[in-house]
Each structure stands twice: as C-alpha cells, then as structure tokens.
mmCIF file of C-alpha atoms and ligand atoms in Angstrom:
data_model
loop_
_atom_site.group_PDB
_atom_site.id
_atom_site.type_symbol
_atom_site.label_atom_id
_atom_site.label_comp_id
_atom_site.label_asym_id
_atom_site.label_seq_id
_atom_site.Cartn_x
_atom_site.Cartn_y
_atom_site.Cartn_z
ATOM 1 C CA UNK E 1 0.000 0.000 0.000
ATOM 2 C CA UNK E 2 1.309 3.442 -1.022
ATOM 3 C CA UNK E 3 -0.441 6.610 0.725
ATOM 4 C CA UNK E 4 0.523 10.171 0.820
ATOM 5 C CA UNK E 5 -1.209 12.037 3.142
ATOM 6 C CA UNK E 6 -2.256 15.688 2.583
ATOM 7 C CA UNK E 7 -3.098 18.245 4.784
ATOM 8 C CA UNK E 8 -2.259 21.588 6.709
ATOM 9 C CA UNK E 9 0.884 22.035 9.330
ATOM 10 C CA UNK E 10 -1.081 20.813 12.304
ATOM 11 C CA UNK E 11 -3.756 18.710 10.621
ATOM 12 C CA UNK E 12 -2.656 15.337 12.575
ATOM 13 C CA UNK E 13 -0.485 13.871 9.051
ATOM 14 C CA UNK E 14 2.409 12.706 11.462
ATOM 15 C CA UNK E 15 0.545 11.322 13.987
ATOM 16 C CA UNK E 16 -1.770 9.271 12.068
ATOM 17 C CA UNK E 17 1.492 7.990 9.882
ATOM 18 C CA UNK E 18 2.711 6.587 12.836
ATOM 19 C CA UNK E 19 -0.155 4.825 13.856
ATOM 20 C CA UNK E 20 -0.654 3.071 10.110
ATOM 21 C CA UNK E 21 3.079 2.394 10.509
ATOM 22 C CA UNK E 22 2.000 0.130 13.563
ATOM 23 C CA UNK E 23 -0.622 -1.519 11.606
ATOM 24 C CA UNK E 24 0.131 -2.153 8.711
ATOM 25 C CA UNK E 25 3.906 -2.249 8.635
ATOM 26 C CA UNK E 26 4.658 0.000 5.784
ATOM 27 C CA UNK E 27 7.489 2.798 6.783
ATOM 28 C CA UNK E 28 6.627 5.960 7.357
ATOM 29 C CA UNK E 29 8.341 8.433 4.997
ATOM 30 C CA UNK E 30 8.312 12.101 6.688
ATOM 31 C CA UNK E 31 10.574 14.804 5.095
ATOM 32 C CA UNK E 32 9.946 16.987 7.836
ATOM 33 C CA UNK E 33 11.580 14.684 10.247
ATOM 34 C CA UNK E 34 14.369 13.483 7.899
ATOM 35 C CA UNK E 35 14.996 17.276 7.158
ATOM 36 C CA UNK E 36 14.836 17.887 11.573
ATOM 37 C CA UNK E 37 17.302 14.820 11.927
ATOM 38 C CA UNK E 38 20.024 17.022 9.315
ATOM 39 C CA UNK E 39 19.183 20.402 11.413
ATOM 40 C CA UNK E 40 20.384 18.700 14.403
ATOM 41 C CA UNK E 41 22.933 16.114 13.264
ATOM 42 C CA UNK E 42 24.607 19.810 11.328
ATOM 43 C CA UNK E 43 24.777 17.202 8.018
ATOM 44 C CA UNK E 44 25.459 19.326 4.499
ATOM 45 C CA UNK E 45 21.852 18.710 3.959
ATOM 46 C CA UNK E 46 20.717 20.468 7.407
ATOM 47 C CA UNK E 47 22.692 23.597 6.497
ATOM 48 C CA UNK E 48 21.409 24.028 3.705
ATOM 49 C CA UNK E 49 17.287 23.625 4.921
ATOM 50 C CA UNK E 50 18.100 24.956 8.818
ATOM 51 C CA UNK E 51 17.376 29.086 7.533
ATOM 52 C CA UNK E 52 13.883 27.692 5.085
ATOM 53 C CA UNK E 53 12.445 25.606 8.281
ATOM 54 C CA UNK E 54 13.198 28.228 10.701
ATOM 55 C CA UNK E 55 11.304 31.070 8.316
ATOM 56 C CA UNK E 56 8.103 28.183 7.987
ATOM 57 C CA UNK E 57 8.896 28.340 4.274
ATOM 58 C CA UNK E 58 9.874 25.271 1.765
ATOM 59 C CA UNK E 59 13.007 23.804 1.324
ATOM 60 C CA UNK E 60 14.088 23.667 -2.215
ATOM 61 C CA UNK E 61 11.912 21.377 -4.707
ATOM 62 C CA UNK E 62 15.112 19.877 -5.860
ATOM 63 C CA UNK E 63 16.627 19.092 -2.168
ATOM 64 C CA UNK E 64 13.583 17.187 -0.939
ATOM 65 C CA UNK E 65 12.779 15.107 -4.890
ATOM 66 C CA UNK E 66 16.310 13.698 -4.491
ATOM 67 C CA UNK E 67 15.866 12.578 -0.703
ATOM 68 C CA UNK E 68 12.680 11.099 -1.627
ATOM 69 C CA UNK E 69 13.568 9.329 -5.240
ATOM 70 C CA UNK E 70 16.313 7.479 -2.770
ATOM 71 C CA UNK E 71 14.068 6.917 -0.188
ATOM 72 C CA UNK E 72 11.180 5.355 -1.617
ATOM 73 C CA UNK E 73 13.707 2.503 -3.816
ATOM 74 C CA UNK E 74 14.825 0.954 -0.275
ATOM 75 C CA UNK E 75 14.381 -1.828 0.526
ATOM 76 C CA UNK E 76 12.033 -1.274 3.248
ATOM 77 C CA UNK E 77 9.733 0.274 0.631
ATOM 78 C CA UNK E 78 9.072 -2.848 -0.954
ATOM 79 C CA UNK E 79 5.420 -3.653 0.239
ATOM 80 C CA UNK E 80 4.523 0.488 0.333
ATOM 81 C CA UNK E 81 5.330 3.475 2.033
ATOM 82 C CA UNK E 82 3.422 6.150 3.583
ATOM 83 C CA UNK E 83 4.376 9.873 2.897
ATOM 84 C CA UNK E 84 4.068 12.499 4.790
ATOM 85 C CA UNK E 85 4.693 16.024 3.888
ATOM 86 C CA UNK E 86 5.588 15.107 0.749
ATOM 87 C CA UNK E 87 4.730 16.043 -2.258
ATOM 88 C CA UNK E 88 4.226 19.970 -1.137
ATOM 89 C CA UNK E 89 4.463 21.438 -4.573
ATOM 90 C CA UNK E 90 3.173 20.489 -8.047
ATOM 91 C CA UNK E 91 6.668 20.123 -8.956
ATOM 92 C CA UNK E 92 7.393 17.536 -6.729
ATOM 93 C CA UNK E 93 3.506 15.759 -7.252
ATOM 94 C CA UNK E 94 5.074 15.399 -10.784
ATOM 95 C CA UNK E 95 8.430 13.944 -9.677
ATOM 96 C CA UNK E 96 7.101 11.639 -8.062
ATOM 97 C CA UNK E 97 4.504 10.293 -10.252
ATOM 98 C CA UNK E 98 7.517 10.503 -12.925
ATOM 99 C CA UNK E 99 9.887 8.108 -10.286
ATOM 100 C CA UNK E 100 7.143 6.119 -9.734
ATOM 101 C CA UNK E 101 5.890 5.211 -13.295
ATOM 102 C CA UNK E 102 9.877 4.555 -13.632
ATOM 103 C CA UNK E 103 9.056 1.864 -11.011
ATOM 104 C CA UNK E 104 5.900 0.668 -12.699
ATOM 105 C CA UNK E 105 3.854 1.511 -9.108
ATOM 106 C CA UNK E 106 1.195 3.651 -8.439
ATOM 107 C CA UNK E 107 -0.306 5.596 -5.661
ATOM 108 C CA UNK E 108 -3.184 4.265 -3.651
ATOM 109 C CA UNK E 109 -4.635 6.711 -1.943
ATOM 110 C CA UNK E 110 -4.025 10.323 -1.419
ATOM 111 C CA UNK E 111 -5.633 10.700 2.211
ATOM 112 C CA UNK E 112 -6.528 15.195 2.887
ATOM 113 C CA UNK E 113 -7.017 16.538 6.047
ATOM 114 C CA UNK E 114 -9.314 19.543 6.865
ATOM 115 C CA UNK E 115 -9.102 21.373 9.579
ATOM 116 C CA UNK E 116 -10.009 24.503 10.494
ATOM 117 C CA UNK E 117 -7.446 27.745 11.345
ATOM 118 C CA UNK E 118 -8.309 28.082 15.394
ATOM 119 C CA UNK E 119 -7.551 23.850 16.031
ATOM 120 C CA UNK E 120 -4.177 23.893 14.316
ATOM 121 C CA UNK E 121 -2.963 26.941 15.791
ATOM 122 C CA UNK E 122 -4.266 24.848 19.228
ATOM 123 C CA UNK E 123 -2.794 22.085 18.151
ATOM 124 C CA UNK E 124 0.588 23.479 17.335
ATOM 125 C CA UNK E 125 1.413 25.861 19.838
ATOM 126 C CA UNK E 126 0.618 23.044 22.197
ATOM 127 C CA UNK E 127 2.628 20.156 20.685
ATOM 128 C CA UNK E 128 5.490 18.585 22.474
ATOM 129 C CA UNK E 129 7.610 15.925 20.441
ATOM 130 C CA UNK E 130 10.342 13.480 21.376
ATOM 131 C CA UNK E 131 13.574 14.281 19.449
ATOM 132 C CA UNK E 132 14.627 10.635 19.980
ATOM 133 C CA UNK E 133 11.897 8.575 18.522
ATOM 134 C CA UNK E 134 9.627 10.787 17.425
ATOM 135 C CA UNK E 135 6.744 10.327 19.461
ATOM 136 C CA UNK E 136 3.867 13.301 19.742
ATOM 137 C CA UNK E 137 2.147 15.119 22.488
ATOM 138 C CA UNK E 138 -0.236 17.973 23.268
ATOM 139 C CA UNK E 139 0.021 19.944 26.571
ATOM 140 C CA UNK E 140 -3.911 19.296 26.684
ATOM 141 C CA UNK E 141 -5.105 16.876 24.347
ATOM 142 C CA UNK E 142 -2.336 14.418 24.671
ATOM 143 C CA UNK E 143 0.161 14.809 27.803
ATOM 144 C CA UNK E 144 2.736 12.762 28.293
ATOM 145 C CA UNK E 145 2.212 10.796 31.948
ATOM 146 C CA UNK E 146 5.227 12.405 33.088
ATOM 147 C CA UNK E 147 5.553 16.187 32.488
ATOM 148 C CA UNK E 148 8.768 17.206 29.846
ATOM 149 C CA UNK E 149 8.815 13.311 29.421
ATOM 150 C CA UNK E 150 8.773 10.990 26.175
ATOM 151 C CA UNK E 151 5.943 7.600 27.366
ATOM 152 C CA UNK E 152 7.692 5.617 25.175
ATOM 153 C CA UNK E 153 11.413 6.100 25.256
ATOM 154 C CA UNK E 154 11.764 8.001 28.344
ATOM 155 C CA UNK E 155 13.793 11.072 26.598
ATOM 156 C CA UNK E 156 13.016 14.658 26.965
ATOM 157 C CA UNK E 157 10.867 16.413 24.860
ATOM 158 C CA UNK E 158 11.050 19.284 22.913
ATOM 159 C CA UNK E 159 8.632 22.063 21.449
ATOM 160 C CA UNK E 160 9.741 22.348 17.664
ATOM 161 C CA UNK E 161 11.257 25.693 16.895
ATOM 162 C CA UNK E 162 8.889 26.325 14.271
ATOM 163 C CA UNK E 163 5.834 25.604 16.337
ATOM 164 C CA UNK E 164 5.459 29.474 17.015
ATOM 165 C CA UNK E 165 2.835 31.573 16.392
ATOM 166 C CA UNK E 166 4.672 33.802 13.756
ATOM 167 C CA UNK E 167 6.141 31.118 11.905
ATOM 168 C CA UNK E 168 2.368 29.117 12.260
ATOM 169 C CA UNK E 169 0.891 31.522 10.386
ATOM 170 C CA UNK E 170 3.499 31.785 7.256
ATOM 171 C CA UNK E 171 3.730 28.060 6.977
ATOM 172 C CA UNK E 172 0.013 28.196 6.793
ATOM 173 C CA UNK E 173 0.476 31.031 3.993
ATOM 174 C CA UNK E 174 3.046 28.824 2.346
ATOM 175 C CA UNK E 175 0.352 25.613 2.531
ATOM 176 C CA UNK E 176 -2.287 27.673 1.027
ATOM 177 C CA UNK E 177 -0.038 28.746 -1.893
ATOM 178 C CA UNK E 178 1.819 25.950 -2.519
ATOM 179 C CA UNK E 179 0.421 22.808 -1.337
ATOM 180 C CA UNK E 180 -3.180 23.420 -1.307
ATOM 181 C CA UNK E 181 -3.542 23.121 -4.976
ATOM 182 C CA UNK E 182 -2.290 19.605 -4.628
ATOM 183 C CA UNK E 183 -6.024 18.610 -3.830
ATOM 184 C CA UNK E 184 -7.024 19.220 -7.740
ATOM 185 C CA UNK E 185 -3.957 17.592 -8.869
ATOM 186 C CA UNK E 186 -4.677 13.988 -7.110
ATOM 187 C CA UNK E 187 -8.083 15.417 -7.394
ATOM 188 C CA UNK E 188 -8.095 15.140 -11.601
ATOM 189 C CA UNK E 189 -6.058 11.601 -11.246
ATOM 190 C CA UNK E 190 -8.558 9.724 -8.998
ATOM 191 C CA UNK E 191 -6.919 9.037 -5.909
ATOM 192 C CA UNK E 192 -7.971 12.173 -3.524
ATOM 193 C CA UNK E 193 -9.625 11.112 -0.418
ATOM 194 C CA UNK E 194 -11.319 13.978 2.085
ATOM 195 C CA UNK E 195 -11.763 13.680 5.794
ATOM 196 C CA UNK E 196 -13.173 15.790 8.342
ATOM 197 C CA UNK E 197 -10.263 16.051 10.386
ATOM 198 C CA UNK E 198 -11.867 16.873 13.539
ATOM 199 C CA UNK E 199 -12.715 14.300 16.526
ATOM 200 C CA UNK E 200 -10.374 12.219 18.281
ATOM 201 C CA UNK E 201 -6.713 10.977 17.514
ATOM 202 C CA UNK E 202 -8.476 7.520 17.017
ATOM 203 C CA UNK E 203 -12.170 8.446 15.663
ATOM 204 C CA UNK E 204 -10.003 9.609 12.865
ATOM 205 C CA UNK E 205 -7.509 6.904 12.422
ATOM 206 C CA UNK E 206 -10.874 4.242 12.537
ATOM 207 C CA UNK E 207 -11.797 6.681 8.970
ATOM 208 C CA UNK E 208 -8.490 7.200 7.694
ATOM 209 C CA UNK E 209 -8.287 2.918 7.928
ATOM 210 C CA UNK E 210 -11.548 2.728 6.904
ATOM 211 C CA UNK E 211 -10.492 4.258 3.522
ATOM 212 C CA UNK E 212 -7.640 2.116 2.124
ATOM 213 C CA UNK E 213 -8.869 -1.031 3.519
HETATM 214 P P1 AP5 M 301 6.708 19.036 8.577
HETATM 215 O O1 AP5 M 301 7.458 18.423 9.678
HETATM 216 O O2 AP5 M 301 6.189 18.153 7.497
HETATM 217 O O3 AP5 M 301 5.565 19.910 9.236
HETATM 218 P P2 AP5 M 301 4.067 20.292 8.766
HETATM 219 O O4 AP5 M 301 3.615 19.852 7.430
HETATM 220 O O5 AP5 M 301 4.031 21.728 9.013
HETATM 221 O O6 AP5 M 301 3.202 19.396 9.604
HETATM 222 P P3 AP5 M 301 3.280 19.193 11.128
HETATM 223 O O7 AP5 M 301 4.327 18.167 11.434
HETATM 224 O O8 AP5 M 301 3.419 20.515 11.806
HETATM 225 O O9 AP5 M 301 1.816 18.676 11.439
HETATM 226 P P4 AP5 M 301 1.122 17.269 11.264
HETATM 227 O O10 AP5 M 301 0.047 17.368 10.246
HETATM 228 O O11 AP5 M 301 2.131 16.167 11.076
HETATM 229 O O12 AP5 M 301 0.420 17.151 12.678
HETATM 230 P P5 AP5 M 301 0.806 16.256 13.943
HETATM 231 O O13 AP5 M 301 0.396 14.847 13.705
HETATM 232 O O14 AP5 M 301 2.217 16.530 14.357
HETATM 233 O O15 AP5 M 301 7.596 20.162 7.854
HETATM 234 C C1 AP5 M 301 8.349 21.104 8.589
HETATM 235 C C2 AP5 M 301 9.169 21.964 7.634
HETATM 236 O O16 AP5 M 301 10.082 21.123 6.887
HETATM 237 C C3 AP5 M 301 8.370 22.706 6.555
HETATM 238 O O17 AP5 M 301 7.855 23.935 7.033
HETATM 239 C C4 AP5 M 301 9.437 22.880 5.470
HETATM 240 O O18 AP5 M 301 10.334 23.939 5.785
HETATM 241 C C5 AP5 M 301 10.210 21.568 5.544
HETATM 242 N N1 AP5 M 301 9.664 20.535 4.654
HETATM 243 C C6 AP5 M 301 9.121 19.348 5.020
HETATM 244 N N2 AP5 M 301 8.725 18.658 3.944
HETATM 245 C C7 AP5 M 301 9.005 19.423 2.867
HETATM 246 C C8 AP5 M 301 8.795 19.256 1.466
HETATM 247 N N3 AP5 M 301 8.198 18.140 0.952
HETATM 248 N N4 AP5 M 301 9.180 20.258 0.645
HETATM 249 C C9 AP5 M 301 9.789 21.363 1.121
HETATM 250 N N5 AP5 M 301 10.003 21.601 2.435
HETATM 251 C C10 AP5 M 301 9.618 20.626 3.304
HETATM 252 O O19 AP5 M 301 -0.188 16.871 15.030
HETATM 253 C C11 AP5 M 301 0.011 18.169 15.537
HETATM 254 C C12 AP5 M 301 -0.425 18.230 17.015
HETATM 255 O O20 AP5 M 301 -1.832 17.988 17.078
HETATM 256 C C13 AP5 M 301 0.230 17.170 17.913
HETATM 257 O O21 AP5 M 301 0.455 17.719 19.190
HETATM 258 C C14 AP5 M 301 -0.823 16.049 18.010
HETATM 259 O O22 AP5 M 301 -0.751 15.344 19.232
HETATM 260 C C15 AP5 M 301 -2.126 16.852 17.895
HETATM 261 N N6 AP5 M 301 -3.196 16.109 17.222
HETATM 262 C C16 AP5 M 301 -3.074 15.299 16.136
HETATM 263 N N7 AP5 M 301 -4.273 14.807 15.786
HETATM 264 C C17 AP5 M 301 -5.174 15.328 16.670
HETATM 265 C C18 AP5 M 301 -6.583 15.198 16.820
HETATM 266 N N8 AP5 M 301 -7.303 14.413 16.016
HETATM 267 N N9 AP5 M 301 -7.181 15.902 17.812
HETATM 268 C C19 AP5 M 301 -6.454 16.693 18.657
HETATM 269 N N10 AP5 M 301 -5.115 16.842 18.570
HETATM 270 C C20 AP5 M 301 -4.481 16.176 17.567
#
C-alpha cells in the first residue's frame, strides 16, 4: 500500500502515519523529520534547509525530490510506504509520479485533512515531540504521563522551533499557496480522499483505515 497524506501544518499527518506504521507495517516516509534529523545532526543537507524551516517556508523542490527518489527505492519500501509532507508542490507531485511510473507503481490513496485555522494553531502551539523517537504530544489533548517526558522512550521532549505563532501563520500562507492546490492535482487523477479532520486521535484513524482497507 502506497499513501501520501495531505493536509495543513497541524492537521494530525504525522501522527496518524505513525499509527498506520504500527498496523500495517509499511514505513513511514516524513521529510519533515528526515529534514529535523540534518538540522540537528549539522549534516550538508541540514545547512542548507536549517534558515527555510526556521522562516516556515519550503526547502528547495530539488533538495527534498532527491531525498525522496532514494528513499522510496529501499528496501524497506518494498510492500509500500506512507508519505508524509511530501509532495508539497506540483513540482514535486510530478516527480514523483515521474519516479514512480519509472518503477511501474502507483499511488493508492491520497488521504486530505481539513481542519479549520483556530484547532491547528491549538494544536501546534501546544505540541510537544520526542527528538529521539519521534513520538507526539499535546500539553492538553495528549500529555505525556510524566511532564517534559517521552511515554515511550523516556527522553526529553522538545517544542519544535517552528511551532510558534509567527512562523504558524506563514507556513500556513506557504500551505495555502503551494500545497493546497495539490487537492485538484490527485483530485483530476482519482486518488484524492477527504476527511473531516476533527474528533479524536483515534475516531479519525478508525476513517483514515476505513479508507484504504
Ligand atoms: P513538517 O514536519 O512536514 O511539518 P508540517 O507539514 O508543518 O506538519 P506538522 O508536522 O506541523 O503537522 P502534522 O500534520 O504532522 O500534525 P501532527 O500529527 O504533528 O515540515 C516542517 C518543515 O520542513 C516545513 O515547514 C518545510 O520547511 C520543511 N519541509 C518538510 N517537507 C518538505 C517538502 N516536501 N518540501 C519542502 N520543504 C519541506 O499533530 C500536531 C499536534 O496535534 C500534535 O500535538 C498532536 O498530538 C495533535 N493532534 C493530532 N491529531 C489530533 C486530533 N485528532 N485531535 C487533537 N489533537 C491532535
């Protein structure tokens, strides 16, 4: 199974990936967290997106394609892959189609998020994420049992630089222009699926599996 899922900074894309992850065993493919990894590890490749992250806008098209096109021909990826954050631009939409008609495969299901302006700004002001495995939390929704502390690995977390609300609201500008129009694109090609995203962390995983089963 091969699923992209679509949606707005805040709309719940990472934290649903991880839970079909768990499921159904496919690897979760986040460029946002590959890109986070680079920032912190100081790599070439987190030079080079550390100023674009910090100013909510896009890394280069031609940065994330190439970290991608590798990505998605492990083996790992054999059985599917779920992406997340990716594609954010037509350009890379039509990169990847491109890389995968190379591959003879085919998207399954492009799975959209709505959700309105005042519950992402809640939800990402209020997020709390472990830098070492990547778990999620929400300072009201979701708390960790232990305040500051990751449930599942026991390391600190962290509240992502770019969870501000200045840089919120440009990397909601930036979605808007760049990424929204990604809807008519999988739109025209069959594969767009919309959900409410409202309701519980697992009322919407129940719809989101309820979908590509
Ligand atoms: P990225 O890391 O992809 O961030 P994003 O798209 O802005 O999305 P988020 O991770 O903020 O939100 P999410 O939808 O995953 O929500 P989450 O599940 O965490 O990208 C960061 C930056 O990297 C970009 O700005 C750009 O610079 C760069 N980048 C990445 N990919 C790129 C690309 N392809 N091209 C160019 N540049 C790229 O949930 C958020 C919070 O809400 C959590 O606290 C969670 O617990 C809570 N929550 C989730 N679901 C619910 C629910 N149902 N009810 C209540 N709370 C919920």
């Amino acid at each position: 199974m091969r699923l992209i899922l679509l949606g707005p900074p805040g709309a719940g894309k990472g934290t649903q990936a991880k839970m079909l992850e768990e499921k159904f065993g496919i690897p979760q493919i986040s460029t946002g967290d590959i890109l986070r990894k680079a920032v912190g590890n100081d790599t070439p490749l987190g030079k080079k997106a550390k100023a674009y992250m910090g100013d909510g806008q896009l890394v280069p098209d031609e940065i994330v394609i190439e970290l991608i096109k590798e990505k998605i021909k492990e083996d790992d990826c054999a059985c599917g892959f779920i992406l997340d954050g990716f594609p954010r631009t037509i350009v890379q939409a039509e990169k990847l189609s491109e890389t995968l008609e190379e591959m003879k495969l085919d998207i399954d299901a492009v799975i959209d998020f709505e959700v309105d302006l005042n519950e992402l700004t809640v939800r990402l002001t209020g997020r709390r994420s472990c830098l070492d495995c990547g778990a999620m939390f929400h300072d009201e929704t979701r708390p960790p049992r232990k305040r500051g502390v990751c449930d599942h690995c026991g390391h600190e977390l962290y509240q992502r630089p770019d969870d501000n609300k200045e840089t919120i609201l440009k990397r909601l500008e930036v979605y808007d222009n760049e990424t929204a129009p990604l809807k008519d694109y999988y739109r025209k090609r069959g594969n767009l699926k919309t959900l409410e995203g409202r309701g519980s962390v697992d009322e919407i995983f129940s719809q989101v599996c309820a979908l590509v089963s």
